[in-house]
XYZ file of N, CA and C in Angstrom:
756
model
N 2.230 -9.601 -2.024
C 1.149 -9.348 -2.994
C 0.757 -10.668 -3.641
N -0.473 -11.144 -3.402
C -0.848 -12.459 -3.853
C -1.466 -12.507 -5.230
N -1.749 -11.384 -5.830
C -2.436 -11.391 -7.105
C -1.455 -11.539 -8.260
N -1.997 -11.863 -9.424
C -1.157 -12.062 -10.593
C -1.243 -10.879 -11.555
N -1.944 -9.828 -11.150
C -2.086 -8.642 -11.989
C -1.785 -7.391 -11.171
N -1.080 -6.446 -11.776
C -0.887 -5.126 -11.190
C -1.823 -4.176 -11.928
N -2.861 -3.720 -11.245
C -3.857 -2.856 -11.867
C -3.502 -1.386 -11.678
N -3.564 -0.658 -12.781
C -3.082 0.722 -12.818
C -4.163 1.646 -13.377
N -4.258 2.837 -12.810
C -5.065 3.921 -13.366
C -4.128 5.075 -13.691
N -4.328 5.722 -14.833
C -3.509 6.867 -15.222
C -4.385 8.110 -15.253
N -3.959 9.153 -14.547
C -4.688 10.419 -14.503
C -4.047 11.413 -15.467
N -4.877 12.065 -16.273
C -4.383 12.954 -17.328
C -5.213 14.240 -17.360
N -4.627 15.250 -18.023
C -5.348 16.500 -18.227
C -5.192 17.057 -19.632
N -4.131 16.651 -20.335
C -3.811 17.326 -21.581
C -3.584 16.416 -22.771
N -2.434 16.578 -23.406
C -2.154 15.930 -24.683
C -2.029 14.410 -24.579
N -1.430 13.935 -23.510
C -1.412 12.502 -23.266
C -0.240 11.726 -23.843
N 0.852 12.406 -24.203
C 1.984 11.656 -24.763
C 2.652 10.769 -23.724
N 2.790 11.254 -22.488
C 3.367 10.399 -21.445
C 2.450 9.227 -21.129
N 1.153 9.481 -21.101
C 0.192 8.404 -20.871
C 0.315 7.344 -21.962
N 0.336 7.769 -23.213
C 0.423 6.828 -24.320
C 1.705 6.007 -24.240
N 2.804 6.657 -23.900
C 4.075 5.948 -23.769
C 4.032 4.922 -22.641
N 3.422 5.290 -21.512
C 3.286 4.349 -20.397
C 2.492 3.116 -20.819
N 1.400 3.340 -21.528
C 0.564 2.223 -21.974
C 1.346 1.313 -22.919
N 2.013 1.891 -23.897
C 2.766 1.089 -24.867
C 3.944 0.376 -24.214
N 4.477 0.949 -23.139
C 5.638 0.361 -22.469
C 5.278 -0.698 -21.439
N 4.054 -0.614 -20.885
C 3.721 -1.442 -19.723
C 2.487 -2.326 -19.888
N 1.468 -1.852 -20.554
C 0.162 -2.506 -20.550
C 0.210 -3.909 -21.170
N -0.426 -4.849 -20.475
C -0.515 -6.248 -20.923
C 0.833 -6.944 -21.025
N 1.807 -6.460 -20.253
C 3.123 -7.104 -20.202
C 3.396 -7.546 -18.768
N 4.174 -8.601 -18.620
C 4.615 -8.974 -17.280
C 5.719 -8.011 -16.852
N 6.032 -8.037 -15.557
C 7.107 -7.195 -15.039
C 8.404 -7.436 -15.813
N 8.782 -8.695 -16.003
C 10.061 -8.969 -16.670
C 10.012 -8.618 -18.151
N 8.882 -8.838 -18.810
C 8.757 -8.428 -20.208
C 8.914 -6.911 -20.338
N 8.254 -6.175 -19.441
C 8.329 -4.719 -19.481
C 9.738 -4.228 -19.159
N 10.417 -4.910 -18.243
C 11.796 -4.532 -17.930
C 12.685 -4.649 -19.159
N 12.557 -5.748 -19.854
C 13.387 -5.940 -21.050
C 13.069 -4.879 -22.098
N 11.781 -4.595 -22.306
C 11.392 -3.612 -23.316
C 11.900 -2.219 -22.964
N 12.017 -1.947 -21.660
C 12.403 -0.614 -21.219
C 13.878 -0.514 -20.836
N 14.689 -1.412 -21.391
C 16.134 -1.304 -21.218
C 16.644 -1.667 -19.853
N 15.910 -2.527 -19.132
C 16.317 -2.948 -17.795
C 16.591 -4.454 -17.824
N 17.625 -4.871 -17.093
C 18.017 -6.278 -17.092
C 17.923 -6.860 -15.699
N 17.691 -8.145 -15.629
C 17.729 -8.866 -14.358
C 19.016 -9.673 -14.317
N 19.871 -9.374 -13.352
C 21.094 -10.150 -13.179
C 20.778 -11.388 -12.358
N 21.782 -12.195 -12.075
C 21.567 -13.406 -11.272
C 21.049 -13.063 -9.885
N 21.399 -11.865 -9.405
C 20.950 -11.438 -8.088
C 19.684 -10.593 -8.154
N 19.041 -10.595 -9.335
C 17.803 -9.853 -9.517
C 17.977 -8.353 -9.315
N 19.158 -7.840 -9.610
C 19.373 -6.401 -9.490
C 19.023 -5.746 -10.812
N 18.230 -4.679 -10.759
C 17.843 -3.982 -11.977
C 18.934 -2.999 -12.372
N 19.315 -3.034 -13.612
C 20.351 -2.130 -14.095
C 19.890 -1.462 -15.384
N 20.044 -0.154 -15.474
C 19.713 0.558 -16.694
C 20.858 0.448 -17.689
N 20.512 0.495 -18.950
C 21.530 0.537 -19.986
C 22.358 1.815 -19.827
N 21.690 2.912 -19.521
C 22.365 4.192 -19.313
C 22.295 4.555 -17.837
N 23.444 4.741 -17.167
C 23.411 5.089 -15.736
C 22.677 6.405 -15.518
N 21.909 6.466 -14.451
C 21.162 7.668 -14.130
C 21.979 8.549 -13.191
N 21.904 9.859 -13.391
C 22.522 10.809 -12.490
C 21.449 11.243 -11.507
N 21.663 10.993 -10.248
C 20.603 11.240 -9.277
C 21.057 12.183 -8.180
N 20.080 12.827 -7.558
C 20.361 13.695 -6.420
C 20.540 12.834 -5.173
N 21.067 13.419 -4.088
C 21.216 12.651 -2.844
C 19.897 12.152 -2.286
N 18.763 12.773 -2.711
C 17.456 12.379 -2.196
C 16.866 11.177 -2.930
N 17.483 10.767 -4.022
C 16.913 9.693 -4.833
C 17.098 8.342 -4.162
N 16.164 7.450 -4.412
C 16.248 6.091 -3.884
C 17.392 5.342 -4.554
N 18.245 4.730 -3.764
C 19.392 4.005 -4.308
C 19.032 2.531 -4.483
N 19.285 2.009 -5.675
C 18.944 0.620 -5.975
C 20.043 -0.302 -5.465
N 19.645 -1.326 -4.753
C 20.611 -2.348 -4.359
C 19.895 -3.675 -4.173
N 20.658 -4.741 -4.121
C 20.067 -6.078 -4.097
C 19.281 -6.346 -2.822
N 19.559 -5.579 -1.764
C 18.851 -5.798 -0.511
C 17.372 -5.449 -0.626
N 17.026 -4.581 -1.585
C 15.639 -4.121 -1.679
C 14.822 -4.896 -2.697
N 15.428 -5.787 -3.429
C 14.709 -6.479 -4.494
C 13.726 -7.496 -3.925
N 12.540 -7.510 -4.503
C 11.498 -8.418 -4.058
C 11.514 -9.683 -4.930
N 12.219 -10.708 -4.474
C 12.303 -11.941 -5.262
C 10.928 -12.538 -5.522
N 10.028 -12.424 -4.536
C 8.704 -13.016 -4.692
C 7.932 -12.350 -5.817
N 8.087 -11.037 -5.961
C 7.411 -10.317 -7.031
C 7.900 -10.806 -8.386
N 9.206 -10.949 -8.524
C 9.760 -11.376 -9.799
C 9.387 -12.825 -10.104
N 9.284 -13.647 -9.069
C 8.912 -15.044 -9.278
C 7.472 -15.157 -9.773
N 6.596 -14.321 -9.235
C 5.200 -14.335 -9.678
C 5.046 -13.695 -11.047
N 5.899 -12.716 -11.340
C 5.912 -12.027 -12.627
C 4.507 -11.608 -13.058
N 3.854 -10.751 -12.263
C 2.475 -10.356 -12.571
C 2.367 -9.550 -13.864
N 1.184 -9.578 -14.448
C 0.899 -8.803 -15.657
C 0.420 -7.408 -15.252
N 0.905 -6.407 -15.967
C 0.506 -5.023 -15.726
C -0.734 -4.725 -16.570
N -1.767 -4.218 -15.914
C -3.031 -3.949 -16.608
C -3.483 -2.516 -16.339
N -3.591 -1.715 -17.393
C -4.116 -0.352 -17.252
C -5.639 -0.433 -17.265
N -6.232 -0.239 -16.101
C -7.686 -0.357 -15.945
C -8.433 0.777 -16.619
N -7.917 2.003 -16.463
C -8.683 3.154 -16.904
C -7.787 4.371 -17.056
N -8.137 5.223 -18.020
C -7.525 6.536 -18.158
C -8.555 7.555 -17.696
N -8.211 8.337 -16.680
C -9.154 9.283 -16.086
C -8.672 10.702 -16.334
N -9.572 11.532 -16.858
C -9.224 12.924 -17.138
C -10.138 13.871 -16.375
N -9.544 14.958 -15.893
C -10.348 16.019 -15.275
C -10.765 17.063 -16.311
N -10.369 16.836 -17.570
C -10.648 17.767 -18.657
C -11.326 17.010 -19.788
N -12.591 17.329 -20.043
C -13.349 16.589 -21.056
C -12.788 16.763 -22.462
N -11.998 17.806 -22.681
C -11.431 18.072 -24.002
C -9.992 17.598 -24.147
N -9.489 16.874 -23.159
C -8.094 16.423 -23.212
C -7.868 15.488 -24.402
N -6.833 15.757 -25.174
C -6.509 14.887 -26.312
C -6.064 13.512 -25.827
N -5.650 13.433 -24.562
C -5.284 12.141 -23.985
C -6.427 11.142 -24.078
N -7.662 11.616 -23.987
C -8.819 10.720 -24.087
C -8.922 10.117 -25.479
N -8.621 10.930 -26.498
C -8.608 10.426 -27.877
C -7.535 9.360 -28.031
N -6.349 9.631 -27.486
C -5.255 8.660 -27.556
C -5.645 7.356 -26.854
N -6.270 7.480 -25.685
C -6.646 6.300 -24.904
C -7.656 5.440 -25.650
N -8.651 6.072 -26.249
C -9.670 5.324 -26.991
C -9.059 4.642 -28.215
N -8.098 5.317 -28.837
C -7.397 4.733 -29.980
C -6.624 3.484 -29.551
N -6.164 3.478 -28.314
C -5.436 2.328 -27.779
C -6.372 1.243 -27.245
N -7.663 1.499 -27.306
C -8.635 0.520 -26.850
C -8.817 0.475 -25.351
N -8.499 1.563 -24.666
C -8.565 1.594 -23.209
C -9.865 2.229 -22.720
N -10.279 1.817 -21.541
C -11.441 2.421 -20.902
C -11.083 3.829 -20.459
N -11.990 4.780 -20.668
C -11.759 6.155 -20.235
C -12.892 6.633 -19.340
N -12.551 7.590 -18.506
C -13.560 8.210 -17.633
C -13.215 9.689 -17.485
N -14.191 10.546 -17.669
C -13.998 11.974 -17.450
C -14.694 12.374 -16.153
N -13.927 12.975 -15.263
C -14.476 13.572 -14.050
C -14.098 15.032 -14.124
N -14.960 15.815 -14.724
C -14.640 17.200 -15.066
C -14.471 18.038 -13.800
N -13.342 18.734 -13.731
C -13.084 19.568 -12.555
C -13.606 20.987 -12.714
N -14.072 21.319 -13.918
C -14.572 22.678 -14.164
C -15.781 22.973 -13.285
N -15.717 24.095 -12.584
C -16.837 24.521 -11.754
C -16.966 23.786 -10.436
N -15.999 22.890 -10.125
C -16.066 22.151 -8.866
C -14.978 22.625 -7.919
N -15.289 22.588 -6.643
C -14.259 22.886 -5.653
C -13.281 21.723 -5.607
N -12.134 21.976 -5.011
C -11.140 20.903 -4.867
C -11.725 19.719 -4.116
N -12.487 19.989 -3.061
C -13.087 18.924 -2.270
C -14.096 18.127 -3.089
N -14.923 18.809 -3.844
C -15.930 18.117 -4.668
C -15.283 17.215 -5.703
N -14.256 17.724 -6.357
C -13.568 16.923 -7.364
C -12.890 15.713 -6.725
N -12.184 15.944 -5.631
C -11.474 14.848 -4.960
C -12.444 13.762 -4.510
N -13.602 14.170 -3.999
C -14.584 13.190 -3.523
C -15.118 12.343 -4.675
N -15.381 12.989 -5.822
C -15.889 12.244 -6.974
C -14.827 11.287 -7.521
N -13.593 11.754 -7.582
C -12.498 10.902 -8.047
C -12.282 9.734 -7.084
N -12.340 10.024 -5.796
C -12.129 8.977 -4.791
C -13.191 7.887 -4.898
N -14.451 8.273 -5.077
C -15.525 7.285 -5.227
C -15.265 6.388 -6.424
N -14.857 6.986 -7.537
C -14.575 6.205 -8.740
C -13.422 5.225 -8.507
N -12.353 5.705 -7.885
C -11.191 4.845 -7.647
C -11.512 3.733 -6.644
N -12.289 4.055 -5.625
C -12.663 3.040 -4.634
C -13.532 1.958 -5.259
N -14.407 2.338 -6.172
C -15.228 1.351 -6.867
C -14.372 0.449 -7.759
N -13.405 1.050 -8.438
C -12.477 0.244 -9.246
C -11.718 -0.743 -8.371
N -11.288 -0.256 -7.219
C -10.524 -1.121 -6.317
C -11.377 -2.293 -5.833
N -12.636 -2.030 -5.518
C -13.525 -3.100 -5.053
C -13.782 -4.126 -6.151
N -13.938 -3.650 -7.379
C -14.283 -4.543 -8.490
C -13.078 -5.300 -9.056
N -11.945 -4.626 -9.117
C -10.802 -5.212 -9.816
C -9.528 -5.301 -8.983
N -9.443 -4.486 -7.931
C -8.168 -4.285 -7.254
C -7.462 -3.119 -7.924
N -6.789 -2.292 -7.142
C -6.062 -1.144 -7.687
C -4.752 -1.005 -6.934
N -3.658 -1.053 -7.689
C -2.331 -1.069 -7.075
C -1.532 0.203 -7.266
N -1.820 0.941 -8.329
C -0.978 2.093 -8.640
C -1.758 3.141 -9.421
N -1.503 4.400 -9.112
C -2.051 5.524 -9.857
C -0.871 6.311 -10.408
N -0.873 6.527 -11.710
C 0.198 7.269 -12.364
C -0.337 8.608 -12.842
N 0.293 9.696 -12.433
C -0.072 11.021 -12.896
C 0.774 11.339 -14.127
N 0.114 11.613 -15.235
C 0.815 11.871 -16.492
C 0.263 13.154 -17.111
N 0.856 14.269 -16.744
C 0.323 15.551 -17.195
C -0.993 15.882 -16.533
N -1.156 15.466 -15.294
C -2.395 15.704 -14.540
C -2.253 17.031 -13.805
N -3.095 17.992 -14.137
C -2.914 19.366 -13.673
C -3.789 19.721 -12.473
N -3.968 18.765 -11.587
C -4.693 19.021 -10.346
C -3.804 18.600 -9.184
N -3.878 19.355 -8.086
C -3.166 18.977 -6.870
C -4.131 18.202 -5.993
N -3.769 16.977 -5.666
C -4.625 16.124 -4.839
C -4.449 16.497 -3.369
N -5.557 16.583 -2.662
C -5.532 17.048 -1.272
C -4.938 15.998 -0.341
N -4.515 16.474 0.821
C -3.991 15.571 1.836
C -5.033 14.578 2.307
N -6.287 15.007 2.382
C -7.370 14.121 2.794
C -7.551 12.992 1.771
N -7.494 13.353 0.511
C -7.611 12.356 -0.560
C -6.476 11.340 -0.465
N -5.256 11.828 -0.337
C -4.087 10.939 -0.294
C -4.121 10.026 0.930
N -4.619 10.544 2.036
C -4.674 9.740 3.258
C -5.611 8.544 3.106
N -6.671 8.723 2.338
C -7.658 7.650 2.168
C -7.182 6.550 1.224
N -6.180 6.845 0.391
C -5.681 5.808 -0.524
C -4.162 5.652 -0.374
N -3.674 5.814 0.845
C -2.235 5.765 1.073
C -1.647 4.371 0.835
N -2.500 3.352 0.796
C -2.017 1.995 0.528
C -1.732 1.774 -0.955
N -2.147 2.712 -1.791
C -1.950 2.611 -3.239
C -0.763 3.485 -3.633
N 0.145 2.930 -4.421
C 1.273 3.737 -4.893
C 0.766 4.795 -5.872
N 1.188 6.040 -5.670
C 0.834 7.137 -6.576
C 2.135 7.794 -7.026
N 2.395 7.753 -8.330
C 3.621 8.294 -8.895
C 3.315 9.494 -9.776
N 4.268 10.414 -9.832
C 4.160 11.577 -10.707
C 5.500 11.804 -11.399
N 5.448 12.367 -12.604
C 6.665 12.749 -13.310
C 6.725 14.262 -13.368
N 7.938 14.803 -13.133
C 8.108 16.254 -13.121
C 9.301 16.624 -13.999
N 9.141 17.624 -14.881
C 10.197 17.926 -15.852
C 11.271 18.878 -15.335
N 11.858 18.532 -14.179
C 13.036 19.242 -13.683
C 13.820 18.277 -12.814
N 15.029 18.668 -12.476
C 15.858 17.842 -11.592
C 15.554 18.261 -10.156
N 14.513 17.660 -9.596
C 14.091 18.013 -8.247
C 15.247 17.854 -7.255
N 15.304 18.700 -6.225
C 14.264 19.639 -5.777
C 14.231 20.990 -6.501
N 14.939 21.127 -7.594
C 14.885 22.381 -8.348
C 13.543 22.531 -9.063
N 13.027 23.729 -9.075
C 11.893 24.129 -9.918
C 10.652 23.254 -9.744
N 10.154 23.210 -8.515
C 8.891 22.523 -8.260
C 7.741 23.327 -8.853
N 6.621 22.669 -9.075
C 5.439 23.362 -9.572
C 5.447 23.533 -11.076
N 4.700 24.525 -11.533
C 4.500 24.732 -12.966
C 5.761 25.236 -13.668
N 5.815 24.989 -14.970
C 6.848 25.538 -15.861
C 8.257 25.079 -15.501
N 8.377 23.823 -15.105
C 9.690 23.290 -14.734
C 10.694 23.326 -15.875
N 10.237 23.055 -17.096
C 11.146 23.053 -18.247
C 11.645 24.470 -18.522
N 10.722 25.416 -18.575
C 11.090 26.800 -18.868
C 12.027 27.362 -17.793
N 11.743 27.056 -16.537
C 12.586 27.549 -15.453
C 13.977 26.916 -15.511
N 14.031 25.626 -15.830
C 15.327 24.954 -15.958
C 16.130 25.535 -17.118
N 15.442 25.783 -18.218
C 16.093 26.333 -19.413
C 16.708 27.704 -19.114
N 16.035 28.487 -18.288
C 16.450 29.870 -18.050
C 17.419 30.031 -16.876
N 17.596 29.003 -16.052
C 18.441 29.186 -14.865
C 19.931 29.126 -15.211
N 20.784 29.268 -14.205
C 22.229 29.334 -14.425
C 22.898 27.965 -14.420
N 22.167 26.919 -14.132
C 22.754 25.576 -14.143
C 23.047 25.136 -15.571
N 23.938 24.161 -15.704
C 24.252 23.649 -17.046
C 23.444 22.399 -17.368
N 22.343 22.203 -16.657
C 21.497 21.029 -16.863
C 20.049 21.343 -16.526
N 19.153 20.591 -17.141
C 17.777 20.474 -16.692
C 17.623 19.059 -16.184
N 16.409 18.529 -16.243
C 16.266 17.152 -15.802
C 14.828 16.690 -15.732
N 14.694 15.421 -15.359
C 13.389 14.782 -15.195
C 13.439 13.969 -13.911
N 12.356 14.010 -13.139
C 12.276 13.256 -11.888
C 10.944 12.528 -11.803
N 10.980 11.289 -11.323
C 9.752 10.537 -11.032
C 9.729 10.306 -9.529
N 8.626 10.676 -8.893
C 8.560 10.637 -7.437
C 7.178 10.204 -6.983
N 7.098 9.793 -5.713
C 5.807 9.504 -5.124
C 5.076 10.813 -4.821
N 3.757 10.768 -4.875
C 2.936 11.941 -4.595
C 2.649 12.002 -3.100
N 2.929 13.163 -2.516
C 2.663 13.398 -1.100
C 1.937 14.731 -0.939
N 1.678 15.104 0.318
C 0.964 16.355 0.591
C 1.709 17.568 0.051
N 3.024 17.518 0.072
C 3.819 18.654 -0.380
C 4.129 18.517 -1.861
N 3.878 19.564 -2.615
C 4.005 19.544 -4.076
C 5.410 19.152 -4.524
N 5.475 18.123 -5.377
C 6.727 17.680 -6.006
C 7.831 17.412 -4.991
N 7.463 16.863 -3.836
C 8.444 16.660 -2.764
C 8.490 15.229 -2.238
N 7.754 14.308 -2.852
C 7.765 12.928 -2.398
C 9.071 12.233 -2.735
N 9.239 11.053 -2.183
C 10.431 10.241 -2.413
C 10.711 10.104 -3.906
N 11.931 10.445 -4.319
C 12.325 10.320 -5.714
C 12.707 8.876 -6.011
N 12.081 8.303 -7.021
C 12.384 6.927 -7.418
C 13.492 6.914 -8.459
N 13.354 7.732 -9.479
C 14.382 7.878 -10.513
C 14.420 9.321 -10.974
N 15.603 9.788 -11.319
C 15.721 11.092 -11.968
C 16.995 11.115 -12.795
N 17.002 11.996 -13.768
C 18.158 12.088 -14.648
C 18.374 13.531 -15.082
N 19.631 13.939 -15.126
C 19.974 15.260 -15.627
C 19.967 15.260 -17.154
N 19.599 16.403 -17.708
C 19.668 16.618 -19.151
C 20.624 17.785 -19.380
N 21.790 17.475 -19.921
C 22.831 18.481 -20.122
C 22.386 19.523 -21.134
N 22.580 20.797 -20.781
C 22.223 21.870 -21.701
C 23.231 21.961 -22.846
N 22.746 22.356 -24.000
C 23.572 22.574 -25.177
C 23.619 24.076 -25.453
N 24.801 24.666 -25.577
C 24.878 26.118 -25.807
C 24.039 26.558 -27.005
N 23.308 27.641 -26.816
C 22.486 28.257 -27.863
C 21.334 27.371 -28.343
N 21.015 26.331 -27.592
C 19.889 25.466 -27.960
C 18.578 26.214 -27.734
N 17.619 26.004 -28.606
C 16.306 26.633 -28.448
C 15.525 25.945 -27.336
N 14.567 26.679 -26.779
C 13.692 26.092 -25.768
C 12.933 24.906 -26.348
N 12.524 25.004 -27.597
C 11.790 23.918 -28.245
C 12.615 22.635 -28.308
N 13.880 22.746 -28.684
C 14.740 21.565 -28.772
C 15.052 21.009 -27.388
N 15.269 21.902 -26.423
C 15.520 21.478 -25.042
C 14.307 20.729 -24.504
N 13.123 21.261 -24.782
C 11.880 20.624 -24.343
C 11.742 19.226 -24.934
N 12.073 19.076 -26.201
C 11.981 17.771 -26.848
C 12.913 16.761 -26.194
N 14.115 17.204 -25.831
C 15.053 16.281 -25.176
C 14.564 15.908 -23.773
N 13.926 16.844 -23.083
C 13.330 16.532 -21.779
C 12.254 15.458 -21.949
N 11.398 15.613 -22.952
C 10.327 14.640 -23.180
C 10.895 13.257 -23.486
N 11.963 13.201 -24.235
C 12.564 11.894 -24.564
C 13.033 11.179 -23.305
N 13.577 11.924 -22.349
C 13.983 11.318 -21.079
C 12.760 10.899 -20.271
N 11.711 11.722 -20.299
C 10.470 11.359 -19.602
C 9.959 10.008 -20.080
N 9.909 9.836 -21.395
C 9.361 8.598 -21.952
C 10.190 7.388 -21.540
N 11.466 7.593 -21.309
C 12.329 6.465 -20.945
C 12.259 6.118 -19.463
N 12.290 7.153 -18.590
C 12.447 6.814 -17.174
C 11.135 6.632 -16.414
N 10.004 7.120 -16.951
C 8.755 6.921 -16.204
C 8.389 5.430 -16.137
N 8.404 4.695 -17.248
C 8.153 3.254 -17.134
C 9.179 2.550 -16.242
N 10.431 2.964 -16.316
C 11.459 2.352 -15.478
C 11.177 2.582 -14.000
N 10.743 3.795 -13.647
C 10.446 4.098 -12.251
C 9.282 3.256 -11.744
N 8.251 3.118 -12.562
C 7.122 2.259 -12.195
C 7.615 0.838 -11.921
N 8.444 0.306 -12.803
C 8.925 -1.066 -12.665
C 9.789 -1.230 -11.423
N 10.607 -0.252 -11.111
C 11.413 -0.326 -9.897
C 10.529 -0.328 -8.656
N 9.495 0.512 -8.671
C 8.618 0.602 -7.507
C 7.984 -0.739 -7.176
N 7.663 -1.520 -8.215
C 7.026 -2.818 -7.969
C 8.029 -3.956 -7.854
N 9.009 -4.020 -8.726
C 9.971 -5.118 -8.668
C 10.802 -5.060 -7.399
N 10.936 -3.860 -6.826
C 11.763 -3.721 -5.634
C 10.972 -3.298 -4.403
N 9.657 -3.290 -4.530
C 8.818 -3.075 -3.357
C 8.913 -1.701 -2.730
N 9.304 -0.683 -3.512
C 9.406 0.670 -2.966
C 8.002 1.235 -2.751
N 7.811 1.910 -1.628
C 6.511 2.502 -1.344
C 6.716 3.783 -0.558
N 5.656 4.582 -0.445
C 5.747 5.854 0.238
C 6.260 5.719 1.673
N 5.924 4.613 2.336
C 6.273 4.460 3.737
C 7.760 4.573 3.983
N 8.571 4.370 2.949
C 10.020 4.458 3.120
C 10.426 5.854 3.567
N 9.598 6.862 3.277
C 9.891 8.227 3.692
C 9.880 8.347 5.224
N 9.005 7.587 5.844
C 8.869 7.706 7.294
C 10.118 7.199 8.004
N 10.901 6.362 7.317
C 12.098 5.807 7.927
C 13.296 6.724 7.751
N 13.194 7.697 6.852
C 14.353 8.565 6.583
C 14.328 9.808 7.442
C-alpha cells in the first residue's frame, strides 16, 4: 500500500454510538497512535498485544509475528473517516457525525428494492474511491444486508462488521437478547469481515462476556456495548497493521 492515508467510510442506520466511538478512536490518528490509544502495544517484533487477552473461537484469526506488515507500520499512515453514510434519514448517527464535523450522506433505503439501494450506494462509494481512494468500509449498526453482487464489485476493499454475540452463535438480529436467554454462561462480541453469508465472514477479533447471575437484560446489554467499543477499533487496526483481508478465507 503506497499511500499515506487509510480512507474509511462508516455505514450506519441507527443511534450511532459504535460509529462515534470508532471516529473518536481512529479518525485523524496514525496506526501507531491509534494502537496506543486503544490499548495495543508494538513489541520489538511488531507483534500487537492487547492489555486484556481475548477469548476467541477456533474460527478466529490468530495473531502472530509472521503476519505483521512491517512496511505498514513503517509508513504509519493516518486514518481518515471520509464519510458517514446512512440508509435512514432519521438516524441519530447523522446528528452525531455532524457534531463531530464529519461529512454525511443519506442514501434512503425506504421504498427501494435491495438492488436499487445497492446500486446507489455502490455509485457513491466508487466515486469516493476515484476522488480520494477508499480502503475500508465499517458497518456500525447498519441494518441492511449487502448483496453478493455488491460485495463482488468492491471485494478489494476491506468491509468489517461488528456483531453482538460470540459467533457462530446467534447470527442475525437480536444477538444480545438471544445470548442473554440461552443456556450458555456467556454472551459475546465478534468483529468479522462481511461476506455473502450473514455474520459468517472471517472473525478478526471476538471476546466472551461472562454472564452474571440474576443480571438484567439492560445491564447485560450495557456490558456488551462496552466490549464493542473496545474491540471494534482494535479489529480495524489488526486488519491493517497485519494485512488481514477477506482472501485469507480462500486459503482455509
